[in-house]
Short mmCIF file of C-alpha atoms in Angstrom, two decimals:
data_model
loop_
_atom_site.label_atom_id
_atom_site.label_comp_id
_atom_site.label_asym_id
_atom_site.label_seq_id
_atom_site.Cartn_x
_atom_site.Cartn_y
_atom_site.Cartn_z
CA MET A 13 125.89 68.54 57.18
CA LYS A 14 126.58 65.22 59.03
CA LEU A 15 130.26 66.04 59.33
CA ARG A 16 129.55 69.46 60.83
CA ARG A 17 127.03 68.01 63.25
CA THR A 18 129.49 65.34 64.40
CA MET A 19 132.23 67.92 64.97
CA THR A 20 129.98 70.34 66.81
CA THR A 21 128.50 67.60 68.99
CA ARG A 22 132.03 66.63 70.09
CA ARG A 23 132.64 70.22 71.09
CA ALA A 24 129.31 70.28 72.90
CA MET A 25 130.19 67.20 74.97
CA THR A 26 133.28 68.99 76.31
CA ALA A 27 131.24 71.97 77.37
CA VAL A 28 128.54 70.16 79.38
CA ALA A 29 129.98 71.15 82.75
CA ILE A 30 129.40 74.86 82.25
CA THR A 31 126.64 75.06 79.70
CA THR A 32 123.76 73.27 81.41
CA GLY A 33 122.80 76.54 83.09
CA LEU A 34 121.97 78.37 79.88
CA VAL A 35 118.23 78.03 80.33
CA LEU A 36 116.38 81.09 81.57
CA ALA A 37 112.88 81.47 82.93
CA VAL A 38 110.83 83.90 80.84
CA ALA A 39 107.76 85.75 82.08
CA GLY A 40 105.10 86.18 79.40
CA CYS A 41 107.50 85.66 76.47
CA GLY A 42 106.06 85.91 73.01
CA GLY A 43 108.14 84.71 70.06
CA GLY A 44 111.77 85.51 70.81
CA GLU A 45 111.34 88.58 73.04
CA ASP A 46 113.44 88.67 76.18
CA GLY A 47 111.62 88.71 79.48
CA GLY A 48 111.95 87.78 83.14
CA ASP A 49 115.00 87.23 85.32
CA ASP A 50 117.77 84.75 84.65
CA SER A 51 116.70 82.27 87.28
CA LYS A 52 115.58 78.74 86.66
CA LYS A 53 117.88 76.34 84.89
CA GLU A 54 116.96 73.19 83.05
CA ASN A 55 118.42 70.69 80.62
CA SER A 56 117.06 67.37 79.41
CA SER A 57 117.27 65.14 76.41
CA SER A 58 115.02 62.86 74.47
CA GLY A 59 114.68 60.99 71.28
CA SER A 60 111.69 60.13 69.16
CA THR A 61 110.74 56.94 67.41
CA ASN A 62 109.36 56.59 63.93
CA GLN A 63 106.06 55.00 63.01
CA ASN A 64 105.19 53.47 59.66
CA GLN A 65 101.54 53.17 58.79
CA GLY A 66 100.45 49.63 57.92
CA GLY A 67 99.10 48.44 54.61
CA LYS A 68 100.87 48.33 51.29
CA GLN A 69 104.47 49.48 51.14
CA SER A 70 105.09 52.65 49.17
CA ASP A 71 108.14 54.70 48.25
CA ASP A 72 106.15 57.78 49.24
CA ASN A 73 105.71 56.75 52.90
CA GLU A 74 106.81 59.41 55.40
CA ASP A 75 108.15 58.77 58.89
CA LYS A 76 106.79 60.82 61.76
CA GLY A 77 107.99 60.96 65.36
CA GLU A 78 105.63 59.92 68.14
CA ASP A 79 106.06 63.32 69.75
CA GLY A 80 104.89 65.12 66.63
CA GLY A 81 108.36 65.96 65.27
CA GLN A 82 109.00 64.98 61.68
CA GLU A 83 112.15 63.63 60.12
CA GLN A 84 113.76 66.57 58.35
CA SER A 85 115.50 66.36 54.99
CA SER A 86 118.38 68.61 54.00
CA ASP A 87 116.17 70.39 51.44
CA GLU A 88 113.32 71.09 53.85
CA VAL A 89 112.69 74.64 55.05
CA LEU A 90 111.23 74.85 58.55
CA ALA A 91 111.06 78.64 58.68
CA GLU A 92 112.22 81.73 56.84
CA VAL A 93 112.21 85.31 58.08
CA LYS A 94 113.39 88.59 56.58
CA GLY A 95 114.58 91.58 58.55
CA GLU A 96 117.47 93.85 59.35
CA GLU A 97 119.80 95.00 56.58
CA SER A 98 117.94 93.03 53.88
CA ILE A 99 118.90 89.72 55.48
CA THR A 100 116.96 86.48 54.94
CA LEU A 101 117.37 83.86 57.65
CA THR A 102 116.36 80.32 56.72
CA ILE A 103 116.08 77.39 59.15
CA LYS A 104 116.38 73.96 57.53
CA SER A 105 116.91 71.69 60.51
CA ALA A 106 116.18 71.62 64.26
CA VAL A 107 117.14 68.24 65.67
CA ARG A 108 117.64 66.77 69.12
CA ASP A 109 121.13 65.26 69.39
CA GLU A 110 122.49 62.64 71.77
CA GLY A 111 123.62 64.13 75.06
CA GLY A 112 120.73 66.52 75.59
CA PHE A 113 121.38 69.10 72.87
CA VAL A 114 119.39 70.68 70.05
CA THR A 115 121.20 71.65 66.86
CA VAL A 116 119.52 74.29 64.70
CA SER A 117 120.97 75.02 61.26
CA GLY A 118 120.17 76.82 58.03
CA THR A 119 121.39 79.66 55.82
CA VAL A 120 121.79 83.43 55.92
CA THR A 121 121.43 85.40 52.66
CA ASN A 122 122.49 89.01 52.25
CA ASN A 123 120.02 90.54 49.79
CA GLY A 124 121.31 94.05 50.28
CA ASN A 125 124.15 95.99 48.72
CA ARG A 126 126.21 96.39 51.88
CA PHE A 127 128.50 94.08 53.83
CA PHE A 128 126.69 92.33 56.74
CA ALA A 129 128.87 91.94 59.84
CA ALA A 130 126.19 90.38 62.11
CA ALA A 131 127.63 92.48 64.92
CA ASN A 132 124.47 92.47 67.05
CA TRP A 133 123.88 88.76 66.50
CA ARG A 134 126.65 87.83 68.92
CA GLY A 135 124.60 88.89 71.94
CA GLU A 136 125.03 91.47 74.67
CA GLU A 137 126.78 89.32 77.26
CA ARG A 138 130.37 90.39 77.89
CA GLU A 139 131.50 86.77 77.66
CA LEU A 140 130.17 86.54 74.10
CA ASN A 141 131.95 89.61 72.75
CA LYS A 142 134.94 87.51 71.72
CA ASN A 143 132.72 85.61 69.26
CA GLY A 144 132.67 88.49 66.77
CA SER A 145 130.38 88.01 63.77
CA SER A 146 128.36 84.96 64.80
CA VAL A 147 124.95 83.76 65.99
CA ALA A 148 126.17 83.55 69.60
CA GLY A 149 123.30 85.73 70.79
CA ALA A 150 120.56 83.51 69.32
CA ASN A 151 117.99 81.86 71.56
CA LEU A 152 115.22 79.30 71.46
CA VAL A 153 112.00 80.29 73.22
CA ASP A 154 109.47 77.89 74.66
CA GLY A 155 106.45 80.19 74.83
CA LYS A 156 104.26 77.61 76.55
CA GLY A 157 106.83 76.64 79.14
CA LYS A 158 108.02 80.23 79.63
CA LYS A 159 111.69 79.39 79.11
CA ARG A 160 114.46 80.79 76.95
CA TYR A 161 117.39 78.60 75.89
CA LEU A 162 120.71 80.28 75.12
CA VAL A 163 123.43 79.09 72.75
CA LEU A 164 125.90 76.75 74.44
CA ARG A 165 129.50 77.85 74.89
CA ASP A 166 132.75 76.16 75.89
CA THR A 167 134.94 76.82 78.92
CA GLU A 168 136.51 79.85 77.23
CA GLY A 169 133.22 81.49 76.32
CA ARG A 170 133.30 80.50 72.65
CA CYS A 171 129.85 79.69 71.33
CA LEU A 172 128.97 76.32 69.88
CA CYS A 173 127.78 78.05 66.75
CA THR A 174 128.84 79.46 63.39
CA LYS A 175 131.16 82.44 63.19
CA PHE A 176 130.83 84.43 59.96
CA THR A 177 134.52 84.96 59.34
CA GLY A 178 134.72 87.99 57.09
CA GLY A 179 130.98 88.62 57.43
CA VAL A 180 128.41 88.00 54.69
CA LYS A 181 128.99 89.87 51.43
CA PRO A 182 126.16 91.31 49.29
CA GLY A 183 124.46 88.52 47.35
CA GLN A 184 126.22 85.84 49.41
CA THR A 185 124.52 82.93 51.18
CA SER A 186 126.30 81.39 54.18
CA GLU A 187 125.43 78.30 56.17
CA TRP A 188 125.13 78.47 59.95
CA TYR A 189 124.36 76.31 62.97
CA ALA A 190 123.86 76.80 66.71
CA GLN A 191 123.53 74.35 69.59
CA PHE A 192 121.23 74.76 72.58
CA PRO A 193 120.27 72.76 75.68
CA ALA A 194 117.38 70.48 74.79
CA PRO A 195 113.93 71.28 76.23
CA PRO A 196 111.78 68.52 77.80
CA GLU A 197 110.74 65.83 75.34
CA SER A 198 107.16 67.05 75.54
CA THR A 199 108.25 70.37 74.01
CA ASN A 200 108.50 70.35 70.23
CA LYS A 201 107.25 73.75 69.11
CA MET A 202 109.58 76.67 69.78
CA SER A 203 110.70 79.99 68.30
CA PHE A 204 114.20 80.88 67.12
CA GLN A 205 115.36 84.47 67.33
CA VAL A 206 118.63 86.31 66.80
CA GLY A 207 119.40 90.02 66.74
CA ALA A 208 116.53 92.17 65.46
CA MET A 209 115.20 89.44 63.16
CA PRO A 210 111.55 88.41 63.61
CA PRO A 211 110.91 85.22 65.62
CA ALA A 212 110.94 82.08 63.47
CA PRO A 213 108.55 79.33 64.69
CA ILE A 214 110.04 75.85 64.32
CA GLU A 215 109.26 72.26 65.30
CA LEU A 216 111.96 70.02 66.72
CA ALA A 217 112.68 66.58 65.28
CA GLY A 218 114.05 63.62 67.20
CA GLY A 219 117.69 62.58 66.72
CA GLN A 220 118.81 59.29 65.27
#
């Protein structure tokens, strides 16, 4: 996981010049539904610090960020939704990275008996068509702030996200990730949505 995050963050740093505009104002958005015009643009970054409660030391102590975000382990499940074509989407991590990005990652499981191409997960933008089977069309929604954050892409329109080369076969579980512009540090609770899958509420954790 650390290796993939390091590699994707490098790619993200090269795309800053054209990706900071991928934040859209949303009117009355609920969950991951699209709404409003593509107008306002915003990008910021933050970190969070850990607090340890005083008293006796214990191996069971948990670190929590001052902003309410919790340190996330690789085995933790933040959200899980089931939807189109018997697909289960699991989110295991949603972390602010250095440079003003948020990396969301997890797994996709095909519980059906047919090949899943994720064709409508790549988004409807013409620029994203070249991404094929991917999560290029995913978005993070800040319902309180009325903003929708799109997946970052590089100068050639390639998303900073997983591409399911060969799709997801029946019974197969594939890992995925996607990077977004980071919301203001006061925003921790958001919803992740891709394709026709139900919105998945998540809480962001601060980066190290």
